[in-house]
PDB file of C-alpha atoms in Angstrom:
ATOM      1  CA  MET A   1      14.729  15.756  -2.955  1.00 49.00           C
ATOM      2  CA  PRO A   2      13.302  12.006  -3.588  1.00 52.00           C
ATOM      3  CA  LYS A   3      13.359   9.848  -0.187  1.00 53.00           C
ATOM      4  CA  LEU A   4      15.370   6.767  -0.263  1.00 52.00           C
ATOM      5  CA  LEU A   5      13.128   4.879   1.890  1.00 52.00           C
ATOM      6  CA  PHE A   6      14.668   1.248   2.786  1.00 50.00           C
ATOM      7  CA  SER A   7      12.580  -1.547   4.293  1.00 49.00           C
ATOM      8  CA  TYR A   8      15.004  -3.991   4.811  1.00 49.00           C
ATOM      9  CA  THR A   9      13.791  -3.612   8.387  1.00 55.00           C
ATOM     10  CA  PRO A  10      11.250  -4.520   7.911  1.00 57.00           C
ATOM     11  CA  ASN A  11       8.984  -1.726   7.458  1.00 67.00           C
ATOM     12  CA  TYR A  12       5.354  -2.913   8.616  1.00 68.00           C
ATOM     13  CA  PHE A  13       3.720   0.671   7.019  1.00 75.00           C
ATOM     14  CA  SER A  14       5.924   0.611   3.891  1.00 80.00           C
ATOM     15  CA  ILE A  15       3.199  -0.051   1.087  1.00 85.00           C
ATOM     16  CA  GLU A  16       6.634  -1.170  -1.247  1.00 86.00           C
ATOM     17  CA  ASP A  17       7.483  -3.890   1.564  1.00 87.00           C
ATOM     18  CA  ILE A  18       4.358  -5.297   1.459  1.00 88.00           C
ATOM     19  CA  VAL A  19       4.329  -5.721  -2.636  1.00 90.00           C
ATOM     20  CA  LEU A  20       8.359  -6.803  -2.969  1.00 90.00           C
ATOM     21  CA  GLN A  21       7.422  -9.517   0.024  1.00 92.00           C
ATOM     22  CA  ASP A  22       3.841 -10.538  -2.181  1.00 92.00           C
ATOM     23  CA  VAL A  23       6.054 -12.804  -4.566  1.00 94.00           C
ATOM     24  CA  ARG A  24       5.601 -16.390  -3.971  1.00 95.00           C
ATOM     25  CA  VAL A  25       7.965 -18.696  -2.961  1.00 96.00           C
ATOM     26  CA  SER A  26       7.224 -22.805  -3.280  1.00 95.00           C
ATOM     27  CA  CYS A  27       8.028 -23.994   0.191  1.00 96.00           C
ATOM     28  CA  LYS A  28       7.905 -27.769   1.423  1.00 95.00           C
ATOM     29  CA  PHE A  29       6.079 -28.659   4.695  1.00 95.00           C
ATOM     30  CA  GLU A  30       8.622 -30.663   6.839  1.00 95.00           C
ATOM     31  CA  VAL A  31       5.474 -31.244   9.690  1.00 94.00           C
ATOM     32  CA  SER A  32       1.816 -31.451   9.403  1.00 93.00           C
ATOM     33  CA  VAL A  33      -0.801 -28.836   9.859  1.00 90.00           C
ATOM     34  CA  PRO A  34      -4.447 -29.217  10.162  1.00 90.00           C
ATOM     35  CA  LYS A  35      -6.879 -27.078   8.474  1.00 84.00           C
ATOM     36  CA  LEU A  36      -5.110 -26.099   6.055  1.00 86.00           C
ATOM     37  CA  GLY A  37      -5.201 -28.746   3.085  1.00 84.00           C
ATOM     38  CA  MET A  38      -6.799 -26.334   0.697  1.00 86.00           C
ATOM     39  CA  LEU A  39      -3.214 -24.787   0.400  1.00 85.00           C
ATOM     40  CA  ASP A  40      -2.120 -27.832  -1.721  1.00 84.00           C
ATOM     41  CA  GLN A  41      -4.940 -27.947  -4.567  1.00 80.00           C
ATOM     42  CA  SER A  42      -4.088 -31.446  -5.548  1.00 79.00           C
ATOM     43  CA  ALA A  43      -4.739 -32.956  -2.256  1.00 77.00           C
ATOM     44  CA  ASP A  44      -8.223 -33.570  -0.863  1.00 80.00           C
ATOM     45  CA  ASP A  45      -7.286 -33.953   2.654  1.00 84.00           C
ATOM     46  CA  GLN A  46      -8.555 -30.899   4.996  1.00 85.00           C
ATOM     47  CA  ASP A  47      -5.485 -31.417   6.596  1.00 86.00           C
ATOM     48  CA  LEU A  48      -1.942 -30.519   5.155  1.00 89.00           C
ATOM     49  CA  LYS A  49       0.617 -33.042   5.163  1.00 91.00           C
ATOM     50  CA  GLN A  50       4.316 -33.783   6.346  1.00 92.00           C
ATOM     51  CA  GLY A  51       6.056 -33.280   2.542  1.00 92.00           C
ATOM     52  CA  SER A  52       3.157 -31.172   0.858  1.00 92.00           C
ATOM     53  CA  LYS A  53       5.010 -28.478  -1.311  1.00 93.00           C
ATOM     54  CA  VAL A  54       3.164 -25.596  -1.976  1.00 94.00           C
ATOM     55  CA  GLU A  55       3.835 -22.237  -3.125  1.00 94.00           C
ATOM     56  CA  LEU A  56       3.120 -18.971  -0.193  1.00 95.00           C
ATOM     57  CA  PRO A  57       3.615 -15.316  -0.383  1.00 95.00           C
ATOM     58  CA  PHE A  58       7.606 -14.763   0.783  1.00 95.00           C
ATOM     59  CA  TRP A  59       5.865 -12.548   3.959  1.00 93.00           C
ATOM     60  CA  MET A  60       4.943 -16.082   5.552  1.00 94.00           C
ATOM     61  CA  VAL A  61       8.259 -17.253   4.820  1.00 95.00           C
ATOM     62  CA  PRO A  62      10.213 -15.723   7.883  1.00 94.00           C
ATOM     63  CA  THR A  63       8.416 -16.825  10.747  1.00 94.00           C
ATOM     64  CA  LEU A  64       7.247 -20.377   9.112  1.00 95.00           C
ATOM     65  CA  HIS A  65      11.156 -20.972   8.136  1.00 95.00           C
ATOM     66  CA  ALA A  66      12.518 -19.717  11.487  1.00 93.00           C
ATOM     67  CA  LYS A  67      10.329 -22.444  13.645  1.00 94.00           C
ATOM     68  CA  LYS A  68      11.431 -24.842  11.369  1.00 94.00           C
ATOM     69  CA  VAL A  69       7.563 -25.318   9.968  1.00 95.00           C
ATOM     70  CA  ILE A  70       8.485 -25.295   6.387  1.00 95.00           C
ATOM     71  CA  THR A  71      11.598 -25.214   4.065  1.00 95.00           C
ATOM     72  CA  PHE A  72      11.841 -23.144   0.809  1.00 96.00           C
ATOM     73  CA  GLU A  73      13.504 -23.161  -2.330  1.00 95.00           C
ATOM     74  CA  ILE A  74      15.552 -19.431  -2.851  1.00 96.00           C
ATOM     75  CA  PRO A  75      13.718 -17.003  -5.866  1.00 95.00           C
ATOM     76  CA  ARG A  76      15.586 -18.167  -8.657  1.00 94.00           C
ATOM     77  CA  HIS A  77      17.273 -14.837  -9.206  1.00 96.00           C
ATOM     78  CA  TYR A  78      19.455 -14.974  -6.114  1.00 97.00           C
ATOM     79  CA  LYS A  79      20.980 -18.910  -6.787  1.00 96.00           C
ATOM     80  CA  VAL A  80      24.469 -19.228  -7.657  1.00 96.00           C
ATOM     81  CA  ASN A  81      23.840 -19.629 -11.498  1.00 97.00           C
ATOM     82  CA  TYR A  82      22.078 -16.509 -11.490  1.00 97.00           C
ATOM     83  CA  ARG A  83      24.858 -14.758  -9.650  1.00 97.00           C
ATOM     84  CA  GLN A  84      27.677 -15.324 -11.669  1.00 97.00           C
ATOM     85  CA  ILE A  85      25.682 -13.991 -14.299  1.00 97.00           C
ATOM     86  CA  LEU A  86      26.013 -10.313 -12.742  1.00 97.00           C
ATOM     87  CA  GLN A  87      29.793 -10.995 -11.253  1.00 96.00           C
ATOM     88  CA  ALA A  88      30.472 -12.155 -15.195  1.00 95.00           C
ATOM     89  CA  ASP A  89      28.663  -8.478 -16.409  1.00 94.00           C
ATOM     90  CA  SER A  90      26.119  -7.032 -14.064  1.00 95.00           C
ATOM     91  CA  ILE A  91      25.947  -3.753 -16.347  1.00 94.00           C
ATOM     92  CA  VAL A  92      24.086  -5.508 -18.966  1.00 94.00           C
ATOM     93  CA  VAL A  93      21.742  -7.421 -16.720  1.00 96.00           C
ATOM     94  CA  ASP A  94      17.737  -5.948 -16.923  1.00 96.00           C
ATOM     95  CA  LEU A  95      17.076  -6.194 -13.216  1.00 95.00           C
ATOM     96  CA  HIS A  96      13.446  -4.954 -13.253  1.00 95.00           C
ATOM     97  CA  LYS A  97      12.924  -8.044 -14.973  1.00 95.00           C
ATOM     98  CA  TRP A  98      14.383  -9.665 -12.701  1.00 96.00           C
ATOM     99  CA  GLY A  99      12.811  -8.055  -9.978  1.00 93.00           C
ATOM    100  CA  PRO A 100      11.671  -4.713  -9.347  1.00 94.00           C
ATOM    101  CA  TYR A 101      12.839  -4.782  -5.879  1.00 95.00           C
ATOM    102  CA  PHE A 102      15.336  -7.034  -6.295  1.00 96.00           C
ATOM    103  CA  TYR A 103      17.853  -5.164  -4.050  1.00 95.00           C
ATOM    104  CA  ASP A 104      15.067  -5.302  -0.905  1.00 93.00           C
ATOM    105  CA  LEU A 105      13.659  -8.592  -1.150  1.00 95.00           C
ATOM    106  CA  GLY A 106      17.047 -10.080  -2.082  1.00 95.00           C
ATOM    107  CA  HIS A 107      18.463  -8.677   1.166  1.00 93.00           C
ATOM    108  CA  HIS A 108      15.140 -10.245   3.185  1.00 93.00           C
ATOM    109  CA  VAL A 109      15.832 -13.854   1.385  1.00 95.00           C
ATOM    110  CA  ALA A 110      19.924 -13.411   3.259  1.00 95.00           C
ATOM    111  CA  ASN A 111      19.274 -12.468   6.418  1.00 93.00           C
ATOM    112  CA  LEU A 112      17.322 -15.673   6.945  1.00 93.00           C
ATOM    113  CA  ASP A 113      19.987 -17.735   7.970  1.00 88.00           C
ATOM    114  CA  LEU A 114      20.611 -19.238   4.594  1.00 93.00           C
ATOM    115  CA  LYS A 115      24.119 -21.733   3.965  1.00 94.00           C
ATOM    116  CA  ASP A 116      23.913 -18.931   0.812  1.00 95.00           C
ATOM    117  CA  SER A 117      23.322 -15.845   2.960  1.00 96.00           C
ATOM    118  CA  ILE A 118      26.787 -14.559   2.954  1.00 96.00           C
ATOM    119  CA  ASP A 119      27.248 -15.220  -0.542  1.00 97.00           C
ATOM    120  CA  ILE A 120      23.477 -13.030  -1.473  1.00 97.00           C
ATOM    121  CA  LYS A 121      24.543 -10.004   0.088  1.00 96.00           C
ATOM    122  CA  LYS A 122      27.829  -9.754  -1.187  1.00 97.00           C
ATOM    123  CA  SER A 123      26.359 -10.577  -4.580  1.00 97.00           C
ATOM    124  CA  LEU A 124      23.743  -7.722  -4.140  1.00 97.00           C
ATOM    125  CA  VAL A 125      26.602  -4.960  -2.370  1.00 96.00           C
ATOM    126  CA  GLN A 126      28.925  -5.976  -5.401  1.00 97.00           C
ATOM    127  CA  THR A 127      26.187  -5.231  -8.653  1.00 97.00           C
ATOM    128  CA  LEU A 128      24.912  -2.098  -6.978  1.00 96.00           C
ATOM    129  CA  LEU A 129      29.062  -1.567  -6.620  1.00 96.00           C
ATOM    130  CA  ASN A 130      29.388  -2.477 -10.282  1.00 95.00           C
ATOM    131  CA  ARG A 131      26.101  -0.473 -11.734  1.00 96.00           C
ATOM    132  CA  LEU A 132      26.457   2.055  -9.743  1.00 94.00           C
ATOM    133  CA  ARG A 133      28.952   4.496 -11.567  1.00 92.00           C
ATOM    134  CA  HIS A 134      27.208   3.858 -15.348  1.00 93.00           C
ATOM    135  CA  ILE A 135      24.233   5.143 -13.431  1.00 94.00           C
ATOM    136  CA  MET A 136      25.378   7.656 -12.022  1.00 92.00           C
ATOM    137  CA  ASP A 137      26.493   8.771 -15.566  1.00 92.00           C
ATOM    138  CA  MET A 138      23.480   7.802 -17.179  1.00 91.00           C
ATOM    139  CA  SER A 139      21.753  10.346 -14.822  1.00 90.00           C
ATOM    140  CA  GLN A 140      23.501  13.432 -15.571  1.00 87.00           C
ATOM    141  CA  HIS A 141      24.575  13.194 -18.808  1.00 84.00           C
ATOM    142  CA  SER A 142      20.622  11.933 -20.556  1.00 78.00           C
ATOM    143  CA  THR A 143      17.957  14.176 -21.761  1.00 75.00           C
ATOM    144  CA  HIS A 144      14.669  14.567 -19.747  1.00 73.00           C
ATOM    145  CA  HIS A 145      12.809  12.255 -22.687  1.00 75.00           C
ATOM    146  CA  GLU A 146      15.568   9.551 -22.679  1.00 80.00           C
ATOM    147  CA  THR A 147      15.030   8.931 -18.683  1.00 86.00           C
ATOM    148  CA  VAL A 148      11.833   6.457 -19.645  1.00 86.00           C
ATOM    149  CA  HIS A 149      14.086   4.523 -21.988  1.00 88.00           C
ATOM    150  CA  LEU A 150      17.344   4.880 -19.711  1.00 88.00           C
ATOM    151  CA  ILE A 151      15.689   3.545 -16.124  1.00 93.00           C
ATOM    152  CA  ALA A 152      13.544   0.168 -18.501  1.00 93.00           C
ATOM    153  CA  ASN A 153      16.560  -1.937 -16.751  1.00 94.00           C
ATOM    154  CA  LEU A 154      17.049  -0.940 -13.777  1.00 96.00           C
ATOM    155  CA  ASP A 155      15.430  -2.084  -9.920  1.00 94.00           C
ATOM    156  CA  GLU A 156      13.654   0.599  -7.882  1.00 94.00           C
ATOM    157  CA  LEU A 157      16.117   1.114  -5.833  1.00 94.00           C
ATOM    158  CA  GLU A 158      18.661   2.096  -8.649  1.00 95.00           C
ATOM    159  CA  ARG A 159      15.457   4.444 -10.509  1.00 94.00           C
ATOM    160  CA  LYS A 160      15.670   5.952  -6.954  1.00 92.00           C
ATOM    161  CA  LEU A 161      19.780   6.905  -7.295  1.00 93.00           C
ATOM    162  CA  PHE A 162      19.048   7.788 -10.648  1.00 93.00           C
ATOM    163  CA  ALA A 163      16.294  10.706  -9.738  1.00 92.00           C
ATOM    164  CA  VAL A 164      18.835  11.796  -6.916  1.00 91.00           C
ATOM    165  CA  GLY A 165      21.735  12.273  -9.625  1.00 91.00           C
ATOM    166  CA  GLN A 166      19.783  13.968 -12.002  1.00 89.00           C
ATOM    167  CA  LEU A 167      18.439  16.677  -9.357  1.00 89.00           C
ATOM    168  CA  SER A 168      21.915  16.972  -7.566  1.00 88.00           C
ATOM    169  CA  TYR A 169      23.249  17.422 -11.081  1.00 86.00           C
ATOM    170  CA  ARG A 170      20.347  19.842 -11.796  1.00 85.00           C
ATOM    171  CA  SER A 171      21.326  21.855  -8.746  1.00 86.00           C
ATOM    172  CA  TYR A 172      24.963  21.656  -9.420  1.00 84.00           C
ATOM    173  CA  LYS A 173      24.788  23.456 -12.522  1.00 84.00           C
ATOM    174  CA  GLU A 174      22.452  26.264 -10.981  1.00 83.00           C
ATOM    175  CA  TRP A 175      24.867  27.088  -8.932  1.00 84.00           C
ATOM    176  CA  VAL A 176      27.363  27.121 -11.294  1.00 83.00           C
ATOM    177  CA  ARG A 177      25.491  29.815 -13.074  1.00 82.00           C
ATOM    178  CA  ARG A 178      24.650  31.378  -9.569  1.00 76.00           C
ATOM    179  CA  GLU A 179      21.030  30.680 -10.040  1.00 64.00           C
ATOM    180  CA  SER A 180      20.967  28.881  -6.647  1.00 56.00           C
ATOM    181  CA  SER A 181      22.540  32.066  -5.123  1.00 57.00           C
ATOM    182  CA  LYS A 182      20.204  34.787  -6.159  1.00 61.00           C
ATOM    183  CA  ILE A 183      19.187  37.242  -3.298  1.00 58.00           C
ATOM    184  CA  ASN A 184      15.673  38.192  -3.473  1.00 62.00           C
ATOM    185  CA  THR A 185      13.892  40.797  -1.824  1.00 60.00           C
ATOM    186  CA  ALA A 186      11.728  39.172   1.297  1.00 61.00           C
ATOM    187  CA  ALA A 187       7.633  39.049   0.861  1.00 65.00           C
ATOM    188  CA  LEU A 188       7.495  41.087   3.962  1.00 64.00           C
ATOM    189  CA  VAL A 189       9.645  43.240   2.961  1.00 58.00           C
ATOM    190  CA  ALA A 190       8.403  44.214  -0.395  1.00 62.00           C
ATOM    191  CA  SER A 191       4.763  44.591   1.354  1.00 67.00           C
ATOM    192  CA  HIS A 192       6.662  46.934   3.675  1.00 58.00           C
ATOM    193  CA  ARG A 193       8.079  49.248   1.011  1.00 60.00           C
ATOM    194  CA  LYS A 194       5.226  49.362  -0.642  1.00 58.00           C
ATOM    195  CA  ARG A 195       2.953  50.301   2.154  1.00 60.00           C
ATOM    196  CA  LYS A 196       5.351  53.147   3.219  1.00 58.00           C
ATOM    197  CA  PHE A 197       5.196  54.526  -0.407  1.00 52.00           C
ATOM    198  CA  ALA A 198       1.812  54.783  -0.228  1.00 55.00           C
ATOM    199  CA  GLU A 199       2.279  56.504   2.600  1.00 55.00           C
ATOM    200  CA  VAL A 200       4.731  58.901   1.901  1.00 54.00           C
ATOM    201  CA  THR A 201       3.248  59.814  -1.464  1.00 57.00           C
ATOM    202  CA  VAL A 202      -0.961  60.553  -0.035  1.00 52.00           C
TER     203      VAL A 202
END
């Protein structure tokens, strides 16, 4: 069964966590930082001046934000206008295009104690709840050849749930056909019987 390994801790050894936190975020430095002028392509100074705006990978944001070194712009897909789109009809939204790790990254963003943190968390939960029934319905009423098309607009968490739904449905069908409860002779017992039969016939 597919493993639902979440990276909300975050998980230092999670490849998914590394990939999802590599997204670039627009940041503004609230203090001057020596020897980091190369981060600002438009600056000639070797020091990064206060007020400089640069894009940083998200994994750098939590520490710098906590120390009040930077302020940052929330990734656009978690802003209020996008949350309103999800509230209107989340099922038709291509979440994979918004971000392959939409829920994971959103949870990281919401955990930074922002003024929108509570609203972002509510939006993430409600979006998953609204889409979950549709995902489970697709997973249990689709053929193998339809899978690629059906999961195209799902984020990675939803794709794992889809796979779990498919596996659970197959297991249920096997149980209905009594295929999962067949009792077979253990290989060790079968081997022992063959050996006893060989001794008798000699």
